[in-house]
Coordinates of C-alpha atoms in Angstrom, one line a residue:
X114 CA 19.6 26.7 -88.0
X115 CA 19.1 30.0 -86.2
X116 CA 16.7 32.6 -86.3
X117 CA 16.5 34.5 -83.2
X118 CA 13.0 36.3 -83.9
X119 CA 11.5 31.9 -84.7
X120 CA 13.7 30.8 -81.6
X121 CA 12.2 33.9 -79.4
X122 CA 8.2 33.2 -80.6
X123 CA 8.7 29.2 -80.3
X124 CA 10.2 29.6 -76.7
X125 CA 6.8 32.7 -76.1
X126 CA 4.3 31.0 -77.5
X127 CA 5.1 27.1 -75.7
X128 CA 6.1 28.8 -72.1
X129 CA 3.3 31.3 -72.2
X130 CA 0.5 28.3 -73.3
X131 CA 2.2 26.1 -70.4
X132 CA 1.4 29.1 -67.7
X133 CA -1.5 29.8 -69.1
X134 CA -2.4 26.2 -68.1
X135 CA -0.7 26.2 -65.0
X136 CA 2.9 25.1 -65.9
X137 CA 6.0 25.3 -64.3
X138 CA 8.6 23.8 -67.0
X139 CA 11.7 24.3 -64.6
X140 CA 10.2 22.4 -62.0
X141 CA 12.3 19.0 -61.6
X142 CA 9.0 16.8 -60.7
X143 CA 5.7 15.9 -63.6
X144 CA 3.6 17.0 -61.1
X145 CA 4.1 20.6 -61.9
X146 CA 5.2 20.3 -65.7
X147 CA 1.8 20.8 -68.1
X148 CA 2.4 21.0 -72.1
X149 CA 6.5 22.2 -71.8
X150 CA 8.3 18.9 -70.8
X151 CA 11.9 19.8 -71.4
X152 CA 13.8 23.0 -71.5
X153 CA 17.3 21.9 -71.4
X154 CA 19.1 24.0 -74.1
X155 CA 20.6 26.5 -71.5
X156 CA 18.7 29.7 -73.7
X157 CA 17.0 32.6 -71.3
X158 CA 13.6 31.7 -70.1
X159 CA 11.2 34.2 -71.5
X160 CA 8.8 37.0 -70.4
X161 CA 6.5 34.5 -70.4
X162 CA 8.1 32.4 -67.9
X163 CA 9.6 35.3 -65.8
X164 CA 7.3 38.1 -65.9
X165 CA 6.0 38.4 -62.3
X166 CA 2.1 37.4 -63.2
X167 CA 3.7 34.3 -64.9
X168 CA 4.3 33.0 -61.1
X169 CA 0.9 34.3 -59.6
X170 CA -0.9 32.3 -62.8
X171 CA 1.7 29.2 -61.8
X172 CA 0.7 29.6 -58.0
X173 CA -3.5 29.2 -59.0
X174 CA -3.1 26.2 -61.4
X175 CA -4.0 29.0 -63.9
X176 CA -6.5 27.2 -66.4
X177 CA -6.2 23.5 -64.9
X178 CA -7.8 24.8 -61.5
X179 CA -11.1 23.8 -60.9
X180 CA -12.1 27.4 -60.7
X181 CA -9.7 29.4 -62.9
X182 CA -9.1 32.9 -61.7
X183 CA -9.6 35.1 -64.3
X184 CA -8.8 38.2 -62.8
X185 CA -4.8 36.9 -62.6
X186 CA -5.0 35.1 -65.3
X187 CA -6.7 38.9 -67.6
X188 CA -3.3 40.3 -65.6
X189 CA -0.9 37.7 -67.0
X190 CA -2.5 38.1 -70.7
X191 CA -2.4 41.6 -71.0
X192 CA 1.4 41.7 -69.8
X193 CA 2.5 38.7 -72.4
X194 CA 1.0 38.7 -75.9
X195 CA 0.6 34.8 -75.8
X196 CA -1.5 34.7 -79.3
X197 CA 0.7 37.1 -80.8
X198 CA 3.3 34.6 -80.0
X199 CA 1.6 31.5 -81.0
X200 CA 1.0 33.7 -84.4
X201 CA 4.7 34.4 -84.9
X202 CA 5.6 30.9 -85.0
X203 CA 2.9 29.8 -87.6
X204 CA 3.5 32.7 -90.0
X205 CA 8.1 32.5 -89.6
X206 CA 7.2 28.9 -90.2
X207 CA 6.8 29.4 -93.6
X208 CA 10.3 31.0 -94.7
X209 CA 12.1 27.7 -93.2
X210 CA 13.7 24.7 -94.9
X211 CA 11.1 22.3 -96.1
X212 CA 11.8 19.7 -92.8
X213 CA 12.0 22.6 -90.2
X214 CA 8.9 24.6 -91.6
X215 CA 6.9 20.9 -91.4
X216 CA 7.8 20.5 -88.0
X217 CA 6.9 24.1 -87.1
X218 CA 3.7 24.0 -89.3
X219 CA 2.6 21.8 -87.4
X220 CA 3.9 22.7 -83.9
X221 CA 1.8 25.9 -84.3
X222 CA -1.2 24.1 -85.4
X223 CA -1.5 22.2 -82.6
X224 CA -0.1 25.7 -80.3
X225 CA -3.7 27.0 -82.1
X226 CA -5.5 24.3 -80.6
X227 CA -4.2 24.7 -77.1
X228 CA -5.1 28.6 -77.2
X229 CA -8.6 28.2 -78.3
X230 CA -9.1 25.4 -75.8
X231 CA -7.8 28.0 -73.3
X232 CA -10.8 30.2 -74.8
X233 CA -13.3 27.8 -74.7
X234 CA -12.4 27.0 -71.1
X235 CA -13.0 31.0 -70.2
X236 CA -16.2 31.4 -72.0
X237 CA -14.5 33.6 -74.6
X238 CA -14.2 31.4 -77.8
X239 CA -15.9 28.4 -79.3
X240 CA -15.7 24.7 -78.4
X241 CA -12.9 23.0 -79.9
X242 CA -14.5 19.8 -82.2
X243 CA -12.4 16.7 -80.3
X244 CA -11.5 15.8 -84.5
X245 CA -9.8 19.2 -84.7
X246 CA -7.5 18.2 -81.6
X247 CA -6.6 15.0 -82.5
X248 CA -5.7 15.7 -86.3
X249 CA -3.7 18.4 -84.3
X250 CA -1.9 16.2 -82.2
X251 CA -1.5 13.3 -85.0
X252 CA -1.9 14.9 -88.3
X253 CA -4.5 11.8 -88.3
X254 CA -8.3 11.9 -87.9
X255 CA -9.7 10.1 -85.3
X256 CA -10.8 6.6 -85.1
X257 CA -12.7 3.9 -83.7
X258 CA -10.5 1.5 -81.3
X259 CA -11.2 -2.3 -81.6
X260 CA -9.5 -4.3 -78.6
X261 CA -11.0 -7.7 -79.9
X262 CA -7.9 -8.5 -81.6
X263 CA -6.1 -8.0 -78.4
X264 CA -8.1 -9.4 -76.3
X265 CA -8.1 -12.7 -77.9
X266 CA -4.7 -12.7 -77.9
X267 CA -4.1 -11.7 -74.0
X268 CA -6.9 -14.8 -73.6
X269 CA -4.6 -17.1 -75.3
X270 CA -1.3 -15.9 -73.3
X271 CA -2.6 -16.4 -70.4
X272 CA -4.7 -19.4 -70.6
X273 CA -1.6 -21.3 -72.2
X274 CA 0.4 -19.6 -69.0
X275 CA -2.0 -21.8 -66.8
X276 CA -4.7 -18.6 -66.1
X277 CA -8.2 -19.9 -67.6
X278 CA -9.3 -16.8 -69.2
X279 CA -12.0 -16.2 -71.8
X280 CA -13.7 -12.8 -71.9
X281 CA -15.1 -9.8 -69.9
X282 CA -14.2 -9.9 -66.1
X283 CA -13.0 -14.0 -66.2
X284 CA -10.2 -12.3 -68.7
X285 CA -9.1 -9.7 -66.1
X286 CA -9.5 -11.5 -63.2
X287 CA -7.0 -14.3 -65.1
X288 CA -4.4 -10.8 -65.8
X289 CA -5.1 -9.6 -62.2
X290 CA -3.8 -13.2 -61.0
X291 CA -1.2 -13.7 -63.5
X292 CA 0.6 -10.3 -62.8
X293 CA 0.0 -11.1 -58.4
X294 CA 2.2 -13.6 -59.0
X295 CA 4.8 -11.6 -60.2
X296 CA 4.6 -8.4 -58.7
X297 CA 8.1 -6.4 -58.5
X298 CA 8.6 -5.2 -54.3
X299 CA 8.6 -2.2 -53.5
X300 CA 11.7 -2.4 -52.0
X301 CA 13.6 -3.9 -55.4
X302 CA 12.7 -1.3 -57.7
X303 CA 16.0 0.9 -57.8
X304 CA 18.0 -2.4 -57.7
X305 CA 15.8 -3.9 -60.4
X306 CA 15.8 -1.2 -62.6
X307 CA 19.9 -0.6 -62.5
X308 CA 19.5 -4.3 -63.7
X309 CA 17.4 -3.6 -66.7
X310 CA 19.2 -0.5 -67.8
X311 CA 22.2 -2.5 -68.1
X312 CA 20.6 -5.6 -70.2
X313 CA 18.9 -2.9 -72.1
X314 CA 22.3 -1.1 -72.5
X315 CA 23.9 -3.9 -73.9
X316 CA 20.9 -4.7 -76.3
X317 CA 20.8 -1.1 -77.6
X318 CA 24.9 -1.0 -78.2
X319 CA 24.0 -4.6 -80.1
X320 CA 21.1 -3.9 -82.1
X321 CA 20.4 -0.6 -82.2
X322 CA 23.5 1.5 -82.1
X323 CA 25.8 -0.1 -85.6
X324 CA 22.4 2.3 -87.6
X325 CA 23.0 4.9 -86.0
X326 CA 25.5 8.1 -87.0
X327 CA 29.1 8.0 -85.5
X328 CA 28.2 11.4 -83.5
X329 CA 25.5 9.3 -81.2
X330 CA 27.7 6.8 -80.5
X331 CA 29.5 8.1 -77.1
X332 CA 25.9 10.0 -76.6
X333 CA 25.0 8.6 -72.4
X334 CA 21.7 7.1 -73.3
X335 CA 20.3 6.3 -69.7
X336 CA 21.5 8.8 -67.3
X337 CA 18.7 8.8 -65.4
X338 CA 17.5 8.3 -61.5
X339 CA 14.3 6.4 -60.5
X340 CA 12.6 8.7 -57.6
X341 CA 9.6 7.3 -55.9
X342 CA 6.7 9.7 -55.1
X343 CA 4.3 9.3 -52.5
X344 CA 0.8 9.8 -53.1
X345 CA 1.4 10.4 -56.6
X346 CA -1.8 10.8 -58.8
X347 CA 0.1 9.2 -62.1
X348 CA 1.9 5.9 -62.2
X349 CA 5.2 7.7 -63.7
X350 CA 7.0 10.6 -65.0
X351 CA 10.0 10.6 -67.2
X352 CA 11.6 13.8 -66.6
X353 CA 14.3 14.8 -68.9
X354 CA 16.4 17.3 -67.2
X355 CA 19.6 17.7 -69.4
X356 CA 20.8 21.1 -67.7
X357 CA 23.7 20.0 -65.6
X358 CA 27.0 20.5 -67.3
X359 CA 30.5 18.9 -67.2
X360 CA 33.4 21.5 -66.1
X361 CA 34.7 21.3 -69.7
X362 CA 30.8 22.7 -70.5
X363 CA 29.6 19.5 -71.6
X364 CA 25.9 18.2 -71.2
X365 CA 25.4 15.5 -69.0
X366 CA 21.8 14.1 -70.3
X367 CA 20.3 13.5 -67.1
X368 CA 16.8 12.9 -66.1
X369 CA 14.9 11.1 -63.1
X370 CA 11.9 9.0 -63.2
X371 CA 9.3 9.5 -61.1
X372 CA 7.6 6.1 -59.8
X373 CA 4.6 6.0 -57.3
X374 CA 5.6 4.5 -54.4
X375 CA 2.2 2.7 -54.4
X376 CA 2.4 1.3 -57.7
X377 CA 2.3 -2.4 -58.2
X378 CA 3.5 -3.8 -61.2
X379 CA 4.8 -7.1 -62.8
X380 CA 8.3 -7.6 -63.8
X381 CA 7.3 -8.1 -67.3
X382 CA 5.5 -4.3 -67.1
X383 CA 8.7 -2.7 -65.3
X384 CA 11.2 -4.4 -67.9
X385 CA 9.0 -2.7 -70.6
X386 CA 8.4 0.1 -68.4
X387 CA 11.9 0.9 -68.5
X388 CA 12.9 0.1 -72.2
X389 CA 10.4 2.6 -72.8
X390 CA 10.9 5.6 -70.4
X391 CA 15.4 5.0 -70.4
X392 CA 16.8 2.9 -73.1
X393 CA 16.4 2.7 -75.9
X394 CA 13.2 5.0 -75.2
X395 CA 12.4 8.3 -74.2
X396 CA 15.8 9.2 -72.1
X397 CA 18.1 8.1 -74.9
X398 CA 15.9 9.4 -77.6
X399 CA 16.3 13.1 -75.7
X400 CA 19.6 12.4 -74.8
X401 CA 20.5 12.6 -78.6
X402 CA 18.0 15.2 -79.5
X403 CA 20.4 17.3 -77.4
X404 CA 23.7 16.4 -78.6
X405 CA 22.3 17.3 -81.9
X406 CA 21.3 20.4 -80.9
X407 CA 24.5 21.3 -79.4
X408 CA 26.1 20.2 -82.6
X409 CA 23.9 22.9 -84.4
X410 CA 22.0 20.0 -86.5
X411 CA 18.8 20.9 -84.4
X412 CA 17.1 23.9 -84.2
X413 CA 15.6 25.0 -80.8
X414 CA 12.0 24.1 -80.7
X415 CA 13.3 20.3 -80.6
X416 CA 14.8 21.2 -77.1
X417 CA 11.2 22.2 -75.8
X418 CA 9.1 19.2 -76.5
X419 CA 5.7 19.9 -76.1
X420 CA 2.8 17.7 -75.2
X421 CA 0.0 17.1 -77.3
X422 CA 2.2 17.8 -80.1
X423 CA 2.8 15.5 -83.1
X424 CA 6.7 16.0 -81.6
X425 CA 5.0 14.2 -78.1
X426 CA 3.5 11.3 -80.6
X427 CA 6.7 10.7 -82.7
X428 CA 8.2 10.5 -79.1
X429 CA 5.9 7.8 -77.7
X430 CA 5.8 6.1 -81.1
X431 CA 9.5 5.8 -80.9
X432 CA 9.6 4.7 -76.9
X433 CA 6.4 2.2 -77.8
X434 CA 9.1 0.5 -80.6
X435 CA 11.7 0.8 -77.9

């Protein structure tokens, strides 16, 4: 499963695109991370994480700020050979086994995407077609979304819940009134989620765990710690950390979750909340992702998942089914 020269461009050509967008994959909150959401597989961080115009591009919000500055970011780009990176990856691609050189395939398609959208934000290449990023994300061209489907249905929930609802703003005024009722306090969060992590625990060991291989099994699959954030401009971050280590060297699996502290939500939406950022979801999904990898049965771009990857999607998908 290793090849130092794939290992070397993967860990390039993701760190450099996620400082090129102003990035910082070893901070511990979402509010710094950009496309590199994980980096737990104890490997050096590259030159294009360390080299010293990596942090001046990091400092400016490189290509996310509202005015990029070019003159640090020209620095940054002629000291790390981001392209050449994202090259490396899609051309050793090809001399992988048939799973691995998918994966990779695709993981530089969509690394493509991200550099020419870096381009097109300096002036310097053309626009990207909004097709050619989603089949990059999703392997799947866009489409048309139809809520009526699901809107009928939320009208019937609620109106047999006692919440007259029928369509346009009677429907959410009927789902602002049903979820008032039922709003979580601030206060109860930490308590309520330990309570769902355990009911979901015990679902997952039920119904999920008897399909799954015998070296998952004693895998912790919700080692995580809820953290709220004040003024937060998202609702949450799942943060999978999974770089502390036993004394005997072992992993711990550990992430946090990042919650705004002004967020109010249902009980219904924070049980489902947390079945699909901890268990069975996106902290148990990782959790095993790096006890595979330690085992040598996955190679090392799985320990950097990357946003706006088809990795990413197959991640939500997973955490949506959780």
């Amino acid at each position: 499963m290793t090849d130092i020269r794939l290992d070397q461009a993967v860990a390039q050509a993701i760190l450099g695109l996620d400082t090129l967008w102003g990035g910082d994959v070893m901070s511990p909150s979402g509010t710094r991370r950009f496309i590199a959401d994980s980096w737990f597989s104890g490997a050096e961080l590259p030159k294009a994480y360390s080299h010293p115009t990596a942090a001046r591009v990091r400092e400016c919000e490189g290509l996310s700020a509202e005015e990029p500055d070019r003159k640090i970011i020209d620095a940054y780009l002629a000291a790390v050979d981001v392209a050449g990176a994202v090259a490396a990856v899609r051309e050793l691609a090809g001399g992988q086994p048939a799973t691995r050189r998918a994966f990779l395939e695709g993981l530089g398609e969509c690394l493509q995407v991200m550099w020419d959208l870096g381009m097109e934000r300096l002036d310097r290449g053309d626009p990207v077609p909004y097709e050619l990023s989603v089949m990059a994300s999703t392997a799947t061209a866009p489409t048309p979304s139809d809520p009526t489907a699901r809107r009928q249905r939320l009208g019937a929930l609620l109106a047999e819940a006692g919440y007259a609802a029928d369509s346009g703003d009677r429907l959410l005024e009927a789902a602002d009134a049903w979820r008032r009722e039922r709003l979580v306090p601030r206060a109860a969060i930490p308590g309520l989620a330990r309570a769902f992590i355990a009911e979901l625990e015990e679902s997952t060991s039920r119904a999920v765990m008897p399909y799954l291989p015998p070296e998952l099994q004693e895998v912790p699959r919700s080692n995580v710690e809820f953290m709220p954030i004040e003024n937060a401009w998202f609702s949450g971050s799942m943060n999978y950390l999974g770089r502390a280590r036993r004394p005997d060297g072992r992993p711990e699996y550990e992430a946090t979750y990042e919650i705004n502290a002004s967020l109010e939500i249902s009980i219904p939406e924070f049980q489902q909340l947390v079945s699909h950022e901890v268990v069975p979801g996106h902290v148990t999904t990782f959790a095993f992702v790096q006890h595979l990898y330690v085992l040598g049965q996955v190679g090392f771009e799985g320990t950097v998942l990357t946003m706006n990857t088809r990795y990413s999607t197959l991640a939500e998908g997973i955490a949506n089914n959780a």
